Amino acid sequence: MSRRIMLIPVGTSVGLTTVSMGLVRALEEQAIKINFFKPLAQPRRGDNGEERSTTIISHHCSVKPITPFELGYVEQMISSDNTDELLEEIIERFEQHQQSDAVTVIEGLVTTRHHPYAERLNLEISRALDADIVFVCVPGNENPVDINHRLEIVVDTYGGHKSKKVVGCIFNKVNAPLDEHGRLRADIGAIDAPEHDEERCVALRSLPIFSKGLAFLGSVDWNADLVSPRAIDVAKHLDAQLINEGDIASRRLSSVTFCAREIHNMTHALKPGALLVLSGDRSDVFVSCCLAALNGTKLGALLLTGGYSIDENIQKLCNQAMETGLPVMSVNTNTWQTAQGLHAFNQEVPVDDSLRIEKVMVHTAESLDASWVTSLTEKVSRQKKLSPSAFRFYLTNRARQVNKRIVLPEGNEPRTVVAAAICAKRGLARPVLLGEEAEIQRVAAQQGVSLGEGVEILSPSAIRGQYVEGLVALIGHKGVTDVVANELLQDNVTLGTMMLQHDDVDGLVSGAVNTTANTIRPALQLIKTAENASLVSSVFFMLLPDQVLVYGDCAINPDPNAQQLADIAIQSATSAEMFGIEPRVAMISYSTGDSGAGSDVEKVREATKIAQSLRPDLLIDGPLQYDAAAIESVGRSKAPNSPVAGKANVFVFPDLNTGNTTYKAVQRSFDLVCIGPMLQGMRKPVNDLSRGALVDDIVFTIALTAIQAAGA
C-alpha cells in the first residue's frame, strides 16, 4: 500500500496550508501519483467559497483533491454524538476518490477556541485512514527546551516514540519577525526581514526529541517576498474606493509608509513596492509621488485617507503618472483608523494570487528534506505524465545543480534584468548581462531589484576586441576582414555567440527584443551543428494543464526530407529525456497507419522506419493523426497495436507550416505557457525568447539552457 501522510499542526498559525502546498509540490517533482485530502473544511475569517487548501492545490498542482466535508455538518455530527459515523463517512469518501498506488497528503485541523475538538478529531482521523504523522511547528522565539517540551507532549498524544506512525516534524516560519509578545507580525508595515540564523536552525535540528526516533524533516525560513500582498488585496480589506485602478491586480506591497512629514524628509520612502498612506488633502505629497512614478519608480500604491477628494486641477496635472499603472485608492477613515485596519490585514495568500502561490510552493518544497520526500515514493507506481508544475520544478532544481554561466545579450532590457537577478538569487545560473553597467543598474533600480555578486555585467566595448580575430577565423573565407568583424560584433547577439563559441560562457538566451532570426542566425553561422547531428532543429515544451508535451520542429526547418525528419524525431526524444519526460514519439501526418497514401504520408512513413532503425530503444510510431496520437480512445480505434497511439508526449510534425501553425493554435486557444523554441542539434546551447516573454518565461528558458549546457 502507498504512503499516507497527515500533517498535524502544533499550535495555531503554523502555516499548515503552506506546508501542504510545498509537500505536494515536492512530491510532484518525483512524477508519482498524488492524492490530497483535507477531510474537514475549516474556513478562516473572511473566507468564502471552497476550502482554501483544496482550492489552491486543485488550481496549481496536477492533483484532483478529494472534496472536504463542510464544517457545519461535521460539528452537527460531533454534537449529536455521531463521531464514529462521521469517521466512517470520511473513510468512505477517501476510498471512493483516492487514486490507487499514490502518496496521499492529508491536512489536519487547527485547534482554536472555536474548534476545541480539532486535536481529538485529528487523532481519530489519522487512525481511521492509517496515516503517518508529521507535525508542523512554528518555533517563534521560544528557547529549545520549551520547543522540545511542546513536541514531546504532542508526540505522546499520538502514541509516543514507539509508534511507527509518528514520523517527524517540519518547522515553518523560522526566523520570522516577531512583535514584543513573541507573536508573528500580522501587519504589512515596513519591517526589515531578519537574516538567516544558522545557529537557530542548528539548535532546532539538535533538539533531544530528534535523537529518540522523531525525524527532522525540514526547516522553512520566513521570507518577506512571500508575504507581499497585491495592492488589490489591501483595497478589498479596507473596502477602499478606487480613484485610479492602474496595475492594482499585480503590484506588490513590500512596505507601508505614513506620509506625515515634509516631502524632503521622506523621499527615501518613494521606492518600489511602497504603500504610501497620506491624507487626501496633502496635494504636495500626492504630486511628489506621481513625479516619482513618472521617473520610473514602481510604487506599490497610494492610499488617501480622510475621505478627501483630489483637487481636479491636481488630478489633471498627474494624469500622465496615472497612466504608468500607479494604483490610487481612498478610504473615509482617518490615518489612525486606517493604520489600525492595516495592522489587522490577513497576510495569508489569496486563492487567486497565482504568482505568490507558485513562489510559496517552490520555496516550501525546496526547504523539505529531499531524502525523506524521495522515500515516500518507494513502492509507488510511476506516473506516465509529467505535470507542468513538476516540469518547472525539475528545471529549477536541475539548473541549480549544474550552475552554468549564461550570457544575456539584451542586458539592459527590464524583464531580462529582473530575470537575471532571480536566477542569481535562486542559484539557477550565473547570468552575464551585456551592456553598460550604469544603464543596467539604473534599469535594475527602476524595477526594484538588486544585482548582487551573482550577476556579472560586461561592457561590450571592453570585450569586443577579444573576439575580432576569432570571428575572422570562422568566416574570413566569406570576405570578412577585421574591420567587418568589428562591425558585426557591434551586435550584442553576435558578440554573445562568440563568447559561447570561445567557451567563455556555457549558453546564450536572447529574443526579448531581437527577432528569432536575429537570435538564431549568428548561432547557425558560428556555432554550427554537433558532430552527431545532421541538422539543427527545435522543440517547444507545451505546458498543458495536466502534462507537458514536446512539439518539434516548429521553428527551423521548412520542409525536411525523410532522413531529416527522422533526425528531428530522435533529437526531440533526446530533449524530452533530458528534461525528465519519458518519450513516446508520434510522427504526425494527415493519415494513420496504412489508411492513406501520397507523397507527404510516404515521407512520414519512411522517416518513422529510419528513426526506428536508428534508435530501436525508443518508442516511435507513425504515421499517426494528431487525435490518434493524443487521445487514448481514438488511438485504440485507429492504431490498436501501436505502443504510442493515445499516449504520445513527443509530437514530430512533417513540416514547419504544420508544426508552427499547430503549436500557436494550441497555445492561443488554451492560453498555455509554452517554453521555446529550444534549439537542438547545435554544438552549444542557444535559445530564443518570445518578444512578449514574461519574466518567468525568461527565468525558465535560462534554466533550460543551463541544463542543455550540462548535457543532462
Coordinates of C-alpha atoms in Angstrom, one line a residue, residues 136-581:
V136 CA 4.1 21.2 11.7
C137 CA 5.5 23.6 14.3
V138 CA 6.5 27.3 14.4
P139 CA 9.4 27.8 16.8
G140 CA 8.7 31.5 17.4
N141 CA 11.1 33.0 19.9
E142 CA 10.8 30.0 22.3
N143 CA 14.0 28.5 23.6
P144 CA 15.0 25.0 22.5
V145 CA 13.9 23.5 25.9
D146 CA 10.4 24.8 25.6
I147 CA 10.1 23.8 21.9
N148 CA 11.3 20.3 22.8
H149 CA 8.8 20.0 25.7
R150 CA 5.9 21.1 23.4
L151 CA 6.8 18.5 20.8
E152 CA 7.2 15.7 23.5
I153 CA 3.6 16.4 24.6
V154 CA 2.1 16.2 21.1
V155 CA 4.2 13.1 20.3
D156 CA 2.7 11.4 23.4
T157 CA -0.8 12.3 22.2
Y158 CA -0.2 10.4 19.0
G159 CA 1.2 7.2 20.5
G160 CA 4.7 8.2 21.7
H161 CA 8.1 7.5 20.3
K162 CA 7.4 3.8 20.0
S163 CA 4.7 4.4 17.4
K164 CA 5.8 3.7 13.9
K165 CA 3.2 6.1 12.7
V166 CA 4.9 9.2 14.3
V167 CA 7.4 10.1 11.6
G168 CA 8.8 13.6 12.1
C169 CA 8.4 17.4 12.3
I170 CA 8.6 20.3 9.9
F171 CA 9.4 23.7 11.3
N172 CA 7.7 26.6 9.5
K173 CA 8.2 30.4 9.6
V174 CA 11.6 30.0 11.0
N175 CA 13.3 33.3 11.8
A176 CA 10.0 35.3 11.3
P177 CA 9.7 38.8 12.6
L178 CA 8.0 38.8 16.0
D179 CA 6.3 41.5 18.0
E180 CA 7.1 42.4 21.6
H181 CA 4.9 39.5 22.8
G182 CA 6.7 36.9 20.6
R183 CA 3.9 36.7 18.1
L184 CA 4.3 36.8 14.4
R185 CA 3.8 40.3 13.0
A186 CA 0.4 40.4 11.3
D187 CA 0.6 43.7 9.5
I188 CA 2.4 44.8 6.4
G189 CA 4.3 47.6 8.0
A190 CA 7.9 48.4 7.0
I191 CA 10.0 45.8 8.7
D192 CA 13.4 44.5 8.0
A193 CA 13.5 40.8 7.3
P194 CA 15.9 39.1 9.7
E195 CA 19.0 37.5 8.3
H196 CA 19.1 33.7 8.1
D197 CA 20.0 32.4 11.6
E198 CA 22.1 29.3 11.0
E199 CA 22.6 28.8 14.8
R200 CA 18.9 28.8 15.3
C201 CA 18.5 26.1 12.6
V202 CA 21.3 24.0 14.1
A203 CA 19.6 24.3 17.5
L204 CA 16.3 23.1 16.1
R205 CA 18.0 20.1 14.4
S206 CA 19.7 19.3 17.6
L207 CA 16.6 19.1 19.8
P208 CA 16.8 16.0 22.1
I209 CA 13.5 14.7 20.7
F210 CA 15.2 14.0 17.3
S211 CA 17.5 11.5 19.0
K212 CA 14.5 9.5 20.2
G213 CA 13.2 8.5 16.7
L214 CA 11.3 11.6 15.6
A215 CA 12.8 12.9 12.3
F216 CA 13.7 16.4 11.4
L217 CA 12.0 16.8 8.0
G218 CA 12.6 20.4 7.1
S219 CA 13.0 24.0 8.2
V220 CA 11.1 26.6 6.1
D221 CA 12.6 30.1 6.6
W222 CA 10.3 33.1 6.7
N223 CA 10.6 35.1 3.5
A224 CA 9.5 38.7 3.1
D225 CA 8.9 38.3 -0.6
L226 CA 6.4 35.5 0.0
V227 CA 4.1 37.6 2.2
S228 CA 3.9 40.7 0.0
P229 CA 0.3 41.2 -0.9
R230 CA -1.1 42.8 -4.0
A231 CA -2.5 46.3 -3.9
I232 CA -5.9 44.9 -4.7
D233 CA -5.8 42.7 -1.6
V234 CA -5.3 45.7 0.7
A235 CA -8.0 47.6 -1.2
K236 CA -10.5 44.8 -0.6
H237 CA -9.5 44.5 3.1
L238 CA -10.1 48.3 3.7
D239 CA -13.1 48.5 1.3
A240 CA -11.3 51.3 -0.4
Q241 CA -12.7 53.3 -3.3
L242 CA -10.5 53.1 -6.5
I243 CA -9.5 56.5 -7.8
N244 CA -7.1 55.0 -10.4
E245 CA -7.1 51.3 -10.8
G246 CA -3.8 51.0 -12.7
D247 CA -1.9 47.8 -12.0
I248 CA -3.8 47.2 -8.8
A249 CA -4.2 43.5 -9.5
S250 CA -0.4 42.9 -9.9
R251 CA 1.5 45.4 -7.9
R252 CA 3.1 44.1 -4.7
L253 CA 3.3 45.9 -1.4
S254 CA 6.6 45.3 0.4
S255 CA 6.3 48.2 2.9
V256 CA 4.0 50.9 4.3
T257 CA 4.9 54.5 4.9
F258 CA 2.7 57.1 6.6
C259 CA 3.4 60.4 4.9
A260 CA 3.1 63.0 7.6
R261 CA 6.4 64.7 7.1
E262 CA 7.6 67.4 4.7
I263 CA 8.4 65.8 1.3
H264 CA 12.2 66.4 1.6
N265 CA 12.2 64.3 4.7
M266 CA 10.5 61.3 3.1
T267 CA 12.0 61.0 -0.4
H268 CA 13.7 57.8 0.8
A269 CA 10.3 56.2 1.2
L270 CA 9.5 56.6 -2.5
K271 CA 10.7 53.2 -3.5
P272 CA 9.3 50.2 -5.5
G273 CA 6.6 48.3 -3.7
A274 CA 5.9 51.0 -1.1
L275 CA 2.3 51.6 0.0
L276 CA 2.2 55.3 0.7
V277 CA -0.6 56.4 3.1
L278 CA -1.3 60.1 3.1
S279 CA -4.2 62.4 4.0
G280 CA -6.3 63.1 0.9
D281 CA -5.7 66.8 1.2
R282 CA -1.8 66.6 1.0
S283 CA -1.5 67.6 -2.6
D284 CA 2.2 68.2 -2.2
V285 CA 2.8 64.6 -1.2
F286 CA 0.5 63.3 -3.9
V287 CA 2.2 65.3 -6.6
S288 CA 5.7 64.1 -5.4
C289 CA 4.6 60.5 -5.5
C290 CA 3.3 61.0 -9.0
L291 CA 6.6 62.6 -10.0
A292 CA 8.4 59.5 -8.7
A293 CA 6.2 57.3 -10.7
L294 CA 6.9 59.3 -13.9
N295 CA 10.6 58.9 -13.2
G296 CA 10.3 55.1 -13.4
T297 CA 9.9 54.2 -9.7
K298 CA 7.3 51.5 -9.5
L299 CA 5.5 52.5 -6.3
G300 CA 3.1 49.9 -4.8
A301 CA 0.1 52.2 -4.4
L302 CA -1.2 55.4 -2.9
L303 CA -3.8 55.3 -0.1
L304 CA -5.6 58.5 0.6
T305 CA -7.3 58.9 4.0
G306 CA -9.9 61.1 5.4
G307 CA -12.4 60.8 2.5
Y308 CA -11.0 63.9 0.8
S309 CA -11.3 64.3 -3.0
I310 CA -8.3 65.2 -5.1
D311 CA -8.4 68.6 -6.5
E312 CA -9.5 68.5 -10.1
N313 CA -6.5 70.6 -11.3
I314 CA -4.1 68.4 -9.4
Q315 CA -5.6 65.3 -10.8
K316 CA -5.2 66.6 -14.4
L317 CA -1.6 67.5 -13.6
C318 CA -1.0 63.9 -12.6
N319 CA -2.8 62.1 -15.4
Q320 CA 0.4 61.0 -17.0
A321 CA 1.6 59.4 -13.8
M322 CA -1.7 57.5 -13.5
E323 CA -1.0 56.1 -17.0
T324 CA 2.2 54.4 -15.6
G325 CA -0.1 52.0 -13.8
L326 CA 0.1 53.6 -10.3
P327 CA -2.9 52.4 -8.2
V328 CA -4.6 55.1 -6.2
M329 CA -7.3 54.4 -3.6
S330 CA -9.2 56.3 -1.0
V331 CA -10.8 55.5 2.4
N332 CA -13.1 57.6 4.6
T333 CA -11.3 56.7 7.8
N334 CA -8.6 58.9 9.3
T335 CA -5.0 58.0 9.3
W336 CA -5.0 56.4 12.7
Q337 CA -8.1 54.3 11.9
T338 CA -6.5 53.3 8.6
A339 CA -3.3 52.2 10.4
Q340 CA -5.4 50.0 12.7
G341 CA -7.0 48.5 9.7
L342 CA -3.7 47.8 8.0
H343 CA -2.4 46.2 11.2
A344 CA -5.3 43.7 11.1
F345 CA -4.6 42.7 7.5
N346 CA -4.6 38.9 7.0
Q347 CA -1.4 38.0 5.2
E348 CA -2.5 34.5 4.1
V349 CA -2.1 34.1 0.4
P350 CA -5.4 34.6 -1.5
V351 CA -6.6 31.7 -3.6
D352 CA -6.5 33.8 -6.8
D353 CA -2.9 35.1 -6.3
S354 CA -1.3 32.6 -8.7
L355 CA 2.2 34.2 -8.7
R356 CA 2.5 34.3 -5.0
I357 CA 1.1 30.8 -4.6
E358 CA 3.7 29.4 -7.0
K359 CA 6.6 31.1 -5.2
V360 CA 5.3 29.8 -1.8
M361 CA 5.1 26.3 -3.1
V362 CA 8.5 26.3 -4.6
H363 CA 10.1 27.9 -1.5
T364 CA 8.5 25.4 0.8
A365 CA 9.2 22.4 -1.4
E366 CA 12.9 23.3 -1.6
S367 CA 13.0 23.5 2.2
L368 CA 11.9 20.0 2.9
D369 CA 14.3 17.1 3.4
A370 CA 14.8 15.7 -0.1
S371 CA 15.7 12.2 1.1
W372 CA 12.5 11.9 3.1
V373 CA 10.4 13.1 0.2
T374 CA 12.1 10.5 -2.1
S375 CA 11.5 7.8 0.5
L376 CA 7.7 8.5 0.2
T377 CA 7.8 7.3 -3.4
E378 CA 9.1 3.8 -2.7
K379 CA 6.8 1.1 -4.0
V380 CA 4.6 3.7 -5.7
S381 CA 3.8 3.3 -9.3
R382 CA 5.3 5.9 -11.6
Q383 CA 3.1 8.4 -13.4
K384 CA 3.5 8.5 -17.1
K385 CA 2.6 12.1 -17.4
L386 CA 4.9 14.9 -16.1
S387 CA 2.8 17.9 -14.9
P388 CA 3.7 21.5 -15.8
S389 CA 4.5 22.3 -12.2
A390 CA 6.7 19.2 -11.9
F391 CA 8.4 20.2 -15.1
R392 CA 9.1 23.7 -13.9
F393 CA 10.3 22.3 -10.6
Y394 CA 12.6 19.9 -12.4
L395 CA 14.0 22.8 -14.5
T396 CA 14.9 24.9 -11.5
N397 CA 16.3 22.1 -9.4
R398 CA 18.5 20.7 -12.2
A399 CA 19.7 24.1 -13.2
R400 CA 20.7 24.8 -9.7
Q401 CA 22.8 21.6 -9.6
V402 CA 24.7 22.3 -12.9
N403 CA 25.4 26.0 -12.1
K404 CA 26.2 27.2 -15.7
R405 CA 27.3 30.7 -17.0
I406 CA 24.6 32.0 -19.4
V407 CA 25.1 35.2 -21.4
L408 CA 22.1 37.5 -22.0
P409 CA 22.9 39.9 -24.9
E410 CA 19.9 42.1 -24.2
G411 CA 21.5 43.2 -20.9
N412 CA 19.5 46.5 -20.4
E413 CA 16.1 45.1 -21.2
P414 CA 14.0 45.4 -18.0
R415 CA 12.5 41.8 -18.0
T416 CA 15.9 40.3 -18.7
V417 CA 17.5 42.3 -15.8
V418 CA 14.9 41.1 -13.4
A419 CA 15.2 37.5 -14.6
A420 CA 19.0 37.7 -14.2
A421 CA 18.5 38.8 -10.6
I422 CA 16.1 36.0 -9.9
C423 CA 18.4 33.4 -11.5
A424 CA 21.3 34.6 -9.5
K425 CA 19.4 34.7 -6.2
R426 CA 17.9 31.2 -6.7
G427 CA 21.2 29.8 -7.9
L428 CA 19.7 28.7 -11.3
A429 CA 22.6 30.1 -13.3
R430 CA 25.5 32.6 -13.4
P431 CA 23.9 35.3 -15.7
V432 CA 26.1 37.6 -17.7
L433 CA 24.4 40.8 -18.9
L434 CA 25.9 42.5 -21.9
G435 CA 25.6 46.3 -21.6
E436 CA 26.9 49.4 -19.8
E437 CA 26.9 49.0 -16.1
A438 CA 25.4 52.4 -15.3
E439 CA 22.5 51.8 -17.6
I440 CA 21.8 48.3 -16.4
Q441 CA 22.0 49.4 -12.7
R442 CA 19.5 52.2 -13.5
V443 CA 17.1 49.7 -15.0
A444 CA 17.5 47.4 -12.1
A445 CA 16.7 50.2 -9.6
Q446 CA 13.6 51.1 -11.6
Q447 CA 12.5 47.5 -11.5
G448 CA 13.1 47.3 -7.7
V449 CA 15.8 44.6 -7.9
S450 CA 19.4 44.4 -6.7
L451 CA 22.1 42.9 -8.9
G452 CA 24.4 41.2 -6.4
E453 CA 27.6 39.3 -6.9
G454 CA 25.8 36.5 -8.7
V455 CA 25.1 38.8 -11.8
E456 CA 28.0 39.7 -14.0
I457 CA 27.9 42.9 -16.1
L458 CA 30.2 43.1 -19.1
S459 CA 30.6 46.2 -21.3
P460 CA 30.5 45.2 -25.0
S461 CA 33.1 47.9 -25.9
A462 CA 35.5 46.5 -23.3
I463 CA 35.5 42.9 -24.6
R464 CA 34.6 43.3 -28.3
G465 CA 38.2 43.4 -29.4
Q466 CA 38.9 39.9 -27.9
Y467 CA 36.7 38.3 -30.5
V468 CA 37.6 40.0 -33.7
E469 CA 40.4 37.6 -34.6
G470 CA 38.2 34.6 -33.8
L471 CA 35.3 35.9 -35.9
V472 CA 37.6 36.4 -38.9
A473 CA 39.0 32.9 -38.5
L474 CA 35.5 31.5 -38.6
I475 CA 34.0 33.4 -41.5
G476 CA 37.0 35.1 -43.1
H477 CA 36.5 32.9 -46.2
K478 CA 33.3 34.9 -46.8
G479 CA 35.3 38.1 -47.1
V480 CA 35.1 39.2 -43.5
T481 CA 38.0 41.4 -42.5
D482 CA 39.0 42.8 -39.1
V483 CA 37.0 45.9 -39.9
V484 CA 33.9 44.0 -40.9
A485 CA 34.3 41.7 -37.9
N486 CA 34.4 44.6 -35.6
E487 CA 31.3 46.0 -37.2
L488 CA 29.5 42.6 -36.9
L489 CA 30.4 42.5 -33.2
Q490 CA 28.6 45.7 -32.6
D491 CA 25.6 43.4 -32.4
N492 CA 25.4 42.0 -28.9
V493 CA 23.8 38.8 -30.0
T494 CA 26.8 38.1 -32.3
L495 CA 29.2 39.1 -29.5
G496 CA 27.4 36.8 -27.1
T497 CA 27.6 34.0 -29.7
M498 CA 31.3 34.5 -30.0
M499 CA 31.7 34.3 -26.2
L500 CA 29.9 31.0 -26.4
Q501 CA 32.0 29.8 -29.3
H502 CA 35.1 30.5 -27.2
D503 CA 33.7 28.7 -24.1
D504 CA 33.7 31.9 -22.1
V505 CA 30.1 31.2 -21.3
D506 CA 28.0 28.0 -21.4
G507 CA 24.9 29.1 -23.2
L508 CA 23.0 32.1 -24.7
V509 CA 19.4 33.4 -24.3
S510 CA 18.0 36.2 -26.3
G511 CA 14.9 37.3 -28.1
A512 CA 13.1 39.6 -25.6
V513 CA 13.9 42.4 -28.1
N514 CA 15.6 40.6 -31.0
T515 CA 13.7 38.6 -33.6
T516 CA 14.1 34.8 -33.8
A517 CA 16.1 35.3 -36.9
N518 CA 18.5 37.7 -35.3
T519 CA 18.9 35.4 -32.3
I520 CA 19.4 32.2 -34.3
R521 CA 21.3 33.4 -37.4
P522 CA 24.7 34.0 -35.6
A523 CA 24.5 30.6 -33.9
L524 CA 23.9 28.8 -37.2
Q525 CA 26.8 30.7 -38.7
L526 CA 29.3 30.4 -35.9
I527 CA 28.3 27.6 -33.5
K528 CA 27.0 25.1 -36.1
T529 CA 25.8 21.6 -35.6
A530 CA 27.0 19.0 -33.2
E531 CA 29.2 16.1 -34.5
N532 CA 26.4 13.6 -34.3
A533 CA 23.7 15.9 -35.8
S534 CA 22.9 16.3 -39.5
L535 CA 20.8 19.4 -38.9
V536 CA 19.6 21.9 -36.3
S537 CA 16.0 21.7 -35.2
S538 CA 13.8 23.0 -32.4
V539 CA 11.2 21.9 -29.9
F540 CA 8.6 23.7 -27.8
F541 CA 7.6 22.5 -24.4
M542 CA 3.8 22.8 -24.3
L543 CA 2.7 23.1 -20.7
L544 CA -0.8 21.7 -20.8
P545 CA -2.9 21.7 -17.6
D546 CA -2.1 18.0 -16.8
Q547 CA 1.0 17.2 -18.6
V548 CA 4.0 18.6 -20.7
L549 CA 4.1 17.8 -24.4
V550 CA 7.1 18.3 -26.7
Y551 CA 6.5 19.7 -30.2
G552 CA 9.1 19.6 -32.9
D553 CA 10.1 21.1 -35.3
C554 CA 8.1 24.3 -35.1
A555 CA 10.7 27.0 -35.8
I556 CA 13.6 26.0 -38.0
N557 CA 13.2 23.5 -40.9
P558 CA 10.6 24.4 -43.5
D559 CA 10.3 21.1 -45.3
P560 CA 12.6 18.4 -44.0
N561 CA 13.0 15.2 -46.0
A562 CA 12.5 11.7 -44.5
Q563 CA 16.1 11.4 -43.2
Q564 CA 15.9 14.9 -41.7
L565 CA 12.5 14.2 -40.2
A566 CA 13.9 11.0 -38.6
D567 CA 16.8 13.1 -37.1
I568 CA 14.3 15.6 -35.7
A569 CA 12.3 12.8 -34.1
I570 CA 15.4 11.4 -32.4
Q571 CA 16.6 14.8 -31.3
S572 CA 13.2 15.7 -29.9
A573 CA 13.1 12.4 -28.0
T574 CA 16.6 13.0 -26.6
S575 CA 15.5 16.5 -25.5
A576 CA 12.4 15.1 -23.8
E577 CA 14.6 12.6 -21.9
M578 CA 17.0 15.4 -20.9
F579 CA 14.1 17.1 -19.1
G580 CA 12.6 14.2 -17.3
I581 CA 10.0 13.2 -19.8

